[in-house]
Short mmCIF file of C-alpha atoms in Angstrom, two decimals:
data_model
loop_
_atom_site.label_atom_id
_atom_site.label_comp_id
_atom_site.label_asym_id
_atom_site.label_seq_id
_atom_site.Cartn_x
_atom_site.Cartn_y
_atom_site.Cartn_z
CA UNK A 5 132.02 -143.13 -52.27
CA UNK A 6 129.91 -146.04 -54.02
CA UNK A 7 129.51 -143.76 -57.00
CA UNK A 8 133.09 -143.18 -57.48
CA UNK A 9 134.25 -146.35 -56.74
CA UNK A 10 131.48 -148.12 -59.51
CA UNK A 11 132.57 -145.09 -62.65
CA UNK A 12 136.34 -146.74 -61.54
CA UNK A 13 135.45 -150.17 -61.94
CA UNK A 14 133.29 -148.84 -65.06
CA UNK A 15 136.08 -147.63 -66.24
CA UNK A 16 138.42 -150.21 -66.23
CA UNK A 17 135.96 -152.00 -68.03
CA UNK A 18 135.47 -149.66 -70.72
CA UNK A 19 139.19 -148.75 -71.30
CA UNK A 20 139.97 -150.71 -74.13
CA UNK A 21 136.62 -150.34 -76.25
CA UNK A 22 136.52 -146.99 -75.99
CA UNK A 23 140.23 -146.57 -77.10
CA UNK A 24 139.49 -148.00 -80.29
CA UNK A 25 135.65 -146.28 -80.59
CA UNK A 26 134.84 -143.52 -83.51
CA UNK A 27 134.53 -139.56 -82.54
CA UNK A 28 131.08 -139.21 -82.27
CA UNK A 29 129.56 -135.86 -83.75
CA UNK A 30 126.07 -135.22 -82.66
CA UNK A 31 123.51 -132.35 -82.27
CA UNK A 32 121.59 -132.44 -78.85
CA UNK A 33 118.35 -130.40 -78.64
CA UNK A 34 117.32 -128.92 -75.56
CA UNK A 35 115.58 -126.46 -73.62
CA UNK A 36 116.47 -122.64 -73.03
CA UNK A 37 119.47 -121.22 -73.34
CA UNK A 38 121.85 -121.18 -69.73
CA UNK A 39 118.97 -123.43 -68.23
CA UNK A 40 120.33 -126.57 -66.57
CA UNK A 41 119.46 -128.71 -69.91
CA UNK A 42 121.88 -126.60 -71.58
CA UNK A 43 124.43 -126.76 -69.01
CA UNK A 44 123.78 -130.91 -69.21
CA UNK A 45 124.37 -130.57 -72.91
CA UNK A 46 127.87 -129.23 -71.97
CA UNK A 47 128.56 -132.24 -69.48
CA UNK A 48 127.47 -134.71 -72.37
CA UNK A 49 129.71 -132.91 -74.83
CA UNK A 50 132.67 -133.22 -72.15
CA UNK A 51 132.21 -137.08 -71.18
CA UNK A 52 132.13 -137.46 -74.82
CA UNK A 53 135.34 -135.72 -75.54
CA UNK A 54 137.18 -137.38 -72.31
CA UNK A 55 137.76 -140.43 -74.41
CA UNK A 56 138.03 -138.52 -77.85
CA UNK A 57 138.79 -135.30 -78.43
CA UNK A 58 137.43 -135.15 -81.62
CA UNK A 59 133.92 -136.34 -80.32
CA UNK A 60 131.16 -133.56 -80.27
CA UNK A 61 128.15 -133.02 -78.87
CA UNK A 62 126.69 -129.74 -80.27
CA UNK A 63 123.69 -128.31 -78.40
CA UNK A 64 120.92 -126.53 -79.59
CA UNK A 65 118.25 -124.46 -77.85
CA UNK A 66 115.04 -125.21 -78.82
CA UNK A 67 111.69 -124.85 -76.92
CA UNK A 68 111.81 -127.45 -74.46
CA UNK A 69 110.70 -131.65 -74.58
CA UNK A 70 107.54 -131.43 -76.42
CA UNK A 71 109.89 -129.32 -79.42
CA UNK A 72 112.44 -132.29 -79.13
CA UNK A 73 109.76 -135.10 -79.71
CA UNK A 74 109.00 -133.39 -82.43
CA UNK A 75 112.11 -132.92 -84.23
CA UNK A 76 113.28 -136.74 -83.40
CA UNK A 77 109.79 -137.91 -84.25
CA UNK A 78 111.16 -136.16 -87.78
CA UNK A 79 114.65 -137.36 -87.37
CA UNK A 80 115.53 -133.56 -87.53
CA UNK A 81 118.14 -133.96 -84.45
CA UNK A 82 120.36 -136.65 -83.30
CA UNK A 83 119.52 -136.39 -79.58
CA UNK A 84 116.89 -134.82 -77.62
CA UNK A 85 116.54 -134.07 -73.77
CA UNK A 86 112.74 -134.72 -72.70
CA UNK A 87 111.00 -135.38 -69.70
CA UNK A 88 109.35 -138.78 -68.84
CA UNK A 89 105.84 -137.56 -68.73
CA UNK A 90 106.57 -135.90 -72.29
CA UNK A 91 107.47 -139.06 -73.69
CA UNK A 92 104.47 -141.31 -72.02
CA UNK A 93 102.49 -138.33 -74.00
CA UNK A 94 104.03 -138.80 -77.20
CA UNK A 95 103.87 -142.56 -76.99
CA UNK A 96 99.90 -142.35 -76.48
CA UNK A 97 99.62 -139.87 -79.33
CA UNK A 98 98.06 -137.44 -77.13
CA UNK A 99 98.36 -133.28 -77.27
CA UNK A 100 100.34 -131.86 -78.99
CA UNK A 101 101.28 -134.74 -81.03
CA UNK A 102 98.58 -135.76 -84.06
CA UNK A 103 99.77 -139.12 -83.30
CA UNK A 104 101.80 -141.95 -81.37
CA UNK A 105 105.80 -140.98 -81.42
CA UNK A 106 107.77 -144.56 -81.86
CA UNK A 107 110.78 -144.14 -82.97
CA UNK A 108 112.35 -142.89 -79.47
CA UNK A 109 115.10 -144.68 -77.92
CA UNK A 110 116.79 -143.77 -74.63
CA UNK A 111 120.04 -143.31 -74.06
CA UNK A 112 120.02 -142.71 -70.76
CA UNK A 113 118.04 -141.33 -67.51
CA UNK A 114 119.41 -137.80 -66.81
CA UNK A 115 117.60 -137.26 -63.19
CA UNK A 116 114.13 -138.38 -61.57
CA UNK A 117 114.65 -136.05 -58.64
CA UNK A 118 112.30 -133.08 -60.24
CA UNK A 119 108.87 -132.77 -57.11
CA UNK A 120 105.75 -131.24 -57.77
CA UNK A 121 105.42 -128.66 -55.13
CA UNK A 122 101.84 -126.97 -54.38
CA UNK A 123 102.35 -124.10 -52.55
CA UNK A 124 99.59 -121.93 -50.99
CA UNK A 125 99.27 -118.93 -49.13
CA UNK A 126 99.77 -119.32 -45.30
CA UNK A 127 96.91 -117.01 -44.59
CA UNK A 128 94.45 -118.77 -46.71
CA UNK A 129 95.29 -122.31 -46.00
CA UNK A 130 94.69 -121.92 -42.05
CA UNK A 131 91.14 -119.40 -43.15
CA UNK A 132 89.89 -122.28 -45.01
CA UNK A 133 91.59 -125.61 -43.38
CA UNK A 134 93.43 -126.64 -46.15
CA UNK A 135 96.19 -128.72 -45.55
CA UNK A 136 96.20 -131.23 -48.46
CA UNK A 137 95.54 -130.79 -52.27
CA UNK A 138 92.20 -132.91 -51.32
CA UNK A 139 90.70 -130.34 -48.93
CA UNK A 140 90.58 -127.60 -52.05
CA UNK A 141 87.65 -128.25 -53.94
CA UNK A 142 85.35 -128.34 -50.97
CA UNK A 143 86.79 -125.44 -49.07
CA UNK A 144 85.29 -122.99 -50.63
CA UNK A 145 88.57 -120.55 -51.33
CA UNK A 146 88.76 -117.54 -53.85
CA UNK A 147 92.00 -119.14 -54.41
CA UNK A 148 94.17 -117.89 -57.84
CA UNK A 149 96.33 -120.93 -59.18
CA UNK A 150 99.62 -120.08 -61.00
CA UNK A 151 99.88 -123.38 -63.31
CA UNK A 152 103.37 -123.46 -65.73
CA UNK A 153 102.36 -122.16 -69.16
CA UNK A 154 101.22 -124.55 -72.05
CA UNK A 155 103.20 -126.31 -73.65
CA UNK A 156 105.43 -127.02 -69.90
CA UNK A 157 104.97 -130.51 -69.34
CA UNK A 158 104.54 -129.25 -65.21
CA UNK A 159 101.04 -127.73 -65.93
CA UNK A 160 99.79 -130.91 -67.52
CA UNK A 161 100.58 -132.76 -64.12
CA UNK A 162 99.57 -130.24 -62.14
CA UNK A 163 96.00 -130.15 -63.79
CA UNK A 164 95.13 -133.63 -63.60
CA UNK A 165 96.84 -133.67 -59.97
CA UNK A 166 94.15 -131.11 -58.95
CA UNK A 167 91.32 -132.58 -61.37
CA UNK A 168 91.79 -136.15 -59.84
CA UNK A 169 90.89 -134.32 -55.92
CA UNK A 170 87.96 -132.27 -57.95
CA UNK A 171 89.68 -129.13 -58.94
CA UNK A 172 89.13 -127.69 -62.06
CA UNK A 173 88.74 -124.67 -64.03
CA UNK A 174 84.55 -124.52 -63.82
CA UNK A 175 85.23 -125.19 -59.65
CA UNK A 176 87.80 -122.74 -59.62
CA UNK A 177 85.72 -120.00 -60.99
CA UNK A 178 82.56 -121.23 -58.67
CA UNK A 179 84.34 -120.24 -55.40
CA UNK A 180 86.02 -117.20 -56.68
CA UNK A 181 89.40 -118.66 -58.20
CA UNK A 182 91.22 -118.76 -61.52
CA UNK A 183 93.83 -120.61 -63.11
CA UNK A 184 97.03 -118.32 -64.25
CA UNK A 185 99.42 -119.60 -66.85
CA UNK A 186 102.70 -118.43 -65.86
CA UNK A 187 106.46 -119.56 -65.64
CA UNK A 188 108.30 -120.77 -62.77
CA UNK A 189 110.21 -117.08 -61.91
CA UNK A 190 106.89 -115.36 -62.45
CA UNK A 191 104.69 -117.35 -60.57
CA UNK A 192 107.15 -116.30 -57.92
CA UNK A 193 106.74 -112.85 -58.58
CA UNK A 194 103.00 -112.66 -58.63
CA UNK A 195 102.56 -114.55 -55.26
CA UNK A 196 105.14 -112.47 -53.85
CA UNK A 197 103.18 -109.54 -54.75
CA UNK A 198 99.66 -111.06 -53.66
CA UNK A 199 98.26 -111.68 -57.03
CA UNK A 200 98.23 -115.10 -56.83
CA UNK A 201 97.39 -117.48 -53.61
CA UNK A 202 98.82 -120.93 -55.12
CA UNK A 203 101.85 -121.92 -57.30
CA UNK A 204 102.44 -124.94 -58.44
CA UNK A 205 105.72 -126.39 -60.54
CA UNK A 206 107.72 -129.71 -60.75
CA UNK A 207 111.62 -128.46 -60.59
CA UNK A 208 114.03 -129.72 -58.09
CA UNK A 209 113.78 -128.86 -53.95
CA UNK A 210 114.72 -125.07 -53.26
CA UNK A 211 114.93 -124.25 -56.71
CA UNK A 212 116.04 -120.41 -56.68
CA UNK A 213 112.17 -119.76 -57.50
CA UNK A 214 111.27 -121.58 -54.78
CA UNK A 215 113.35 -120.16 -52.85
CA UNK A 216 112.56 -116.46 -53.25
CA UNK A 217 108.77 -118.04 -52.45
CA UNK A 218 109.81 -119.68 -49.23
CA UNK A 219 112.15 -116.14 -48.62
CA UNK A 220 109.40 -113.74 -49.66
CA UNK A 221 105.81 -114.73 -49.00
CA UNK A 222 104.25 -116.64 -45.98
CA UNK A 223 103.49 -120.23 -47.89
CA UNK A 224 103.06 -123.90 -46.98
CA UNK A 225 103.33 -126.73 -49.11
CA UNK A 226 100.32 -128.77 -49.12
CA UNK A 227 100.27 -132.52 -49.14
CA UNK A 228 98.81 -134.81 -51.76
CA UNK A 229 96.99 -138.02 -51.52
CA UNK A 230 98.97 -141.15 -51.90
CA UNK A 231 96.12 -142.14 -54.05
CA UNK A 232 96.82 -139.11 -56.92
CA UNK A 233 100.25 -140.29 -57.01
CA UNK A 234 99.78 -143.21 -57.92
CA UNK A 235 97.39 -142.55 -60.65
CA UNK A 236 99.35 -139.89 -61.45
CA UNK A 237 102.46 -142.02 -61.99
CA UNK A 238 100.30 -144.68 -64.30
CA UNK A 239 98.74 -141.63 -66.42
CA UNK A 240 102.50 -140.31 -67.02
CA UNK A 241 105.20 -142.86 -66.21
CA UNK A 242 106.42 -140.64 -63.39
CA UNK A 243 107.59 -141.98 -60.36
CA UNK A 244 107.68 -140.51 -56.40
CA UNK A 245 109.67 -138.74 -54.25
CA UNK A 246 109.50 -137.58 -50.98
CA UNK A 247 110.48 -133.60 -50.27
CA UNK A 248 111.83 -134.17 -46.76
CA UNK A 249 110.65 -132.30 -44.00
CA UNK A 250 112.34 -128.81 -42.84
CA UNK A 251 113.01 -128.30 -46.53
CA UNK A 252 111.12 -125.18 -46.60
CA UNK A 253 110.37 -122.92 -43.40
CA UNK A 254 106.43 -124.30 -42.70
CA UNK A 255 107.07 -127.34 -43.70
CA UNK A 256 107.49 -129.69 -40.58
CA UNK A 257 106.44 -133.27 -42.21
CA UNK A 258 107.56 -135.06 -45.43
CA UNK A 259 105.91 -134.53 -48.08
CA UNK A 260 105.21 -137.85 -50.54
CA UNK A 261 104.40 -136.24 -54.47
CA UNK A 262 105.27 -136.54 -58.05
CA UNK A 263 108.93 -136.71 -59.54
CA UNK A 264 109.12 -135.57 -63.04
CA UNK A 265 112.23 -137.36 -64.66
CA UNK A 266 114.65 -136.52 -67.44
CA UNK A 267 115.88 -138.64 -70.31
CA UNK A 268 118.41 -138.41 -73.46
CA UNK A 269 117.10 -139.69 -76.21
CA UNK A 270 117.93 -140.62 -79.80
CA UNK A 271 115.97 -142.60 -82.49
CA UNK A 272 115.51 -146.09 -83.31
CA UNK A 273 118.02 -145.12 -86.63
CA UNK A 274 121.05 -144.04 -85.10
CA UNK A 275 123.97 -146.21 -85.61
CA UNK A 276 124.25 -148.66 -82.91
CA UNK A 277 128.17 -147.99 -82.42
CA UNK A 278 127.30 -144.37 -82.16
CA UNK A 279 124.84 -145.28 -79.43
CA UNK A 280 127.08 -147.64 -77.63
CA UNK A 281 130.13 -145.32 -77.76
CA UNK A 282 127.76 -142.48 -76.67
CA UNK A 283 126.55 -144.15 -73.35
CA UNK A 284 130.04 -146.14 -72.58
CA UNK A 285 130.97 -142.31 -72.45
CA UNK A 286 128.53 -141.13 -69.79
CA UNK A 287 129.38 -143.85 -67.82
CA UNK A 288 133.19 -143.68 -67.45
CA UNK A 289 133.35 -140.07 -67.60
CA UNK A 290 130.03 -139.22 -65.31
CA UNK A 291 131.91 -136.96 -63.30
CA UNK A 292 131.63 -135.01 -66.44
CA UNK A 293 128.14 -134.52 -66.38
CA UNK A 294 127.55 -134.14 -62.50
CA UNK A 295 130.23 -131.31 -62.09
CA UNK A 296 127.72 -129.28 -64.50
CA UNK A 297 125.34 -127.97 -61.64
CA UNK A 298 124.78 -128.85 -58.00
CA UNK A 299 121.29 -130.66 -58.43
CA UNK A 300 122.90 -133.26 -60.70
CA UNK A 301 125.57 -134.51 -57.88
CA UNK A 302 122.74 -137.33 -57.45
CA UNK A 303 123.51 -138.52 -60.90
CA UNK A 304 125.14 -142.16 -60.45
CA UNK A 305 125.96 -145.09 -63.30
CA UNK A 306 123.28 -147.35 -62.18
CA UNK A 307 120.33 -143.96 -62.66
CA UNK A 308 121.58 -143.32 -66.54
CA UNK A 309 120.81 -147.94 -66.70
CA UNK A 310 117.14 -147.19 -65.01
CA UNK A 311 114.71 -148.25 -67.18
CA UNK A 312 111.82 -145.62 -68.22
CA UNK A 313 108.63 -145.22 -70.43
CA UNK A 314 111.26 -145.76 -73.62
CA UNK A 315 113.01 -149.06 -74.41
CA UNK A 316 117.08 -148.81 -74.53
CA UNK A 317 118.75 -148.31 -77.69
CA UNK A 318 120.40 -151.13 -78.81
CA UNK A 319 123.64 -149.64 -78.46
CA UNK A 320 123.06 -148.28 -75.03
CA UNK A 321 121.75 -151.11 -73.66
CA UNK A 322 124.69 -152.91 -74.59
CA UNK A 323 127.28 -150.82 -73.28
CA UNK A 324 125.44 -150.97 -69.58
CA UNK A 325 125.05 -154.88 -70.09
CA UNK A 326 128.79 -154.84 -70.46
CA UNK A 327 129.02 -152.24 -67.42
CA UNK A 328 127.26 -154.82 -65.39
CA UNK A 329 124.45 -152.23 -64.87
CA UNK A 330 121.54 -154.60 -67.09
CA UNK A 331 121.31 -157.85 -67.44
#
């Protein structure tokens, strides 16, 4: 396989550096505990370890990407995991932050492969001839919106997906609708038990939520307009991905959306041997970090070298230069 064969050649490149490199000994803050960013922070901690066993990557639980700009913002933690819409956020200064965040550097790109998914009740969609996200706010539907709770990067996108086609909270409430704030798992729940018509979430394709949905309740997943991607990618440096079709049961075209993104992250103060050593590690010893969970089998040398809404550290940057991954 191309990814196998590239972490070789990586490798050979890498072996006599990282013979000579310093343990590293790091705290990585995260999300909640047994989520997948937790079981990432055990793949980093591995890779790490592979080429020194007295490297460490200790993880942390903490409330999720917003919490982790904060405490690098503070230089309270060495390493943070953090979406890419979170960190376009904290760049601009916007909510929550009470100004611009500038001293984040990535280490690497985790995944990109994270779709919003609208999904709506079968029953309603064909009553009111909705088929898209742009048909809502002229159909007229009582419809009740589970958004992601606040603070959950998903319900930012989600809003301004739906504001940009004219749906909004005052709209909502005009035809009969609401918005609910409510998590992934519950959202499930609640549709499953008719209390809500729509979910919405960015998480990866048949996530086990979305699969008790697709199991449980008659849904489709609408479409959205190429034209809210793309300003929906400019507002929050996320990128697009296509859910193919067949992935759920009334699905039977692609479906072109939003990709939320994941990146590690340090500050512009961390040692630049520490940062080179740290991402010279994730690249020879990937395998590390994709054995964690199914969903991250994607994860490939030349994804962690992507460039995103952060510049390289120093140190990271140069270990993928001398990967042959930058120029």
């Amino acid at each position: 396989m191309k990814m196998s064969a590239m972490a070789a050649v990586v490798g050979l490149a890498f072996t006599s550096s990282a013979a000579f490199a310093d343990p590293v000994n790091l705290t990585l803050s995260g999300g909640n505990p047994g989520g997948l960013w937790s079981l990432l922070g055990a793949g980093i901690d591995r890779a790490v370890k592979a080429d020194d066993g007295d490297s460490v990557v200790t993880y942390q639980a903490t409330g999720g990407g917003f919490a982790n700009i904060g405490l690098l913002g503070g230089n309270r933690t060495d390493l943070g995991l953090l979406h890419d819409a979170e960190a376009q956020i904290a760049l601009e200064g916007g909510e929550p932050f009470q100004g611009p965040i500038e001293n984040m550097r990535a280490i690497g790109y985790m995944y990109n492969w994270a779709p919003m998914h609208f999904f709506l009740d079968r029953g309603m969609a064909e009553e009111y001839g909705i088929e898209s996200l742009a048909d809502i706010a002229d159909s007229g539907a009582p419809i009740r919106v589970g958004i992601n709770r606040s603070g959950n990067i998903t319900s930012n996108v989600a809003l301004a997906m739906l504001e940009q086609v004219g749906v909004t909270e005052e709209s909502l409430q005009e035809m009969g609708g609401q918005f609910v704030r409510a998590g992934a798992n519950e959202q499930a729940d609640l549709i499953q038990d008719g209390r809500l018509d729509m979910i919405t979430n960015g998480i990866f394709i048949n996530h086990s939520s979305f699969r008790s949905v697709d199991e449980n309740s008659d849904v489709v997943l609408l479409s959205v307009p190429e034209e809210v991607v793309t300003a929906t990618n400019e507002q929050f440096g996320t990128g697009t991905m296509t859910i193919p079709a067949d992935s759920y049961s009334n699905q039977s075209e692609d479906i072109s959306t939003v990709a939320l993104g994941a990146l590690l992250v340090a500050t512009e103060g961390m040692d630049e041997e520490t940062a080179h050593s740290l991402a010279q590690s994730l690249v020879t010893n990937i395998d590390e970090v994709r054995a964690v969970h199914s969903s991250m089998k994607q994860l490939d040398p030349e994804l962690l070298a992507t460039p995103s809404v952060l510049e390289f550290h120093p140190g990271a940057a140069r270990a993928y230069e001398e990967a042959g991954l930058i120029n």
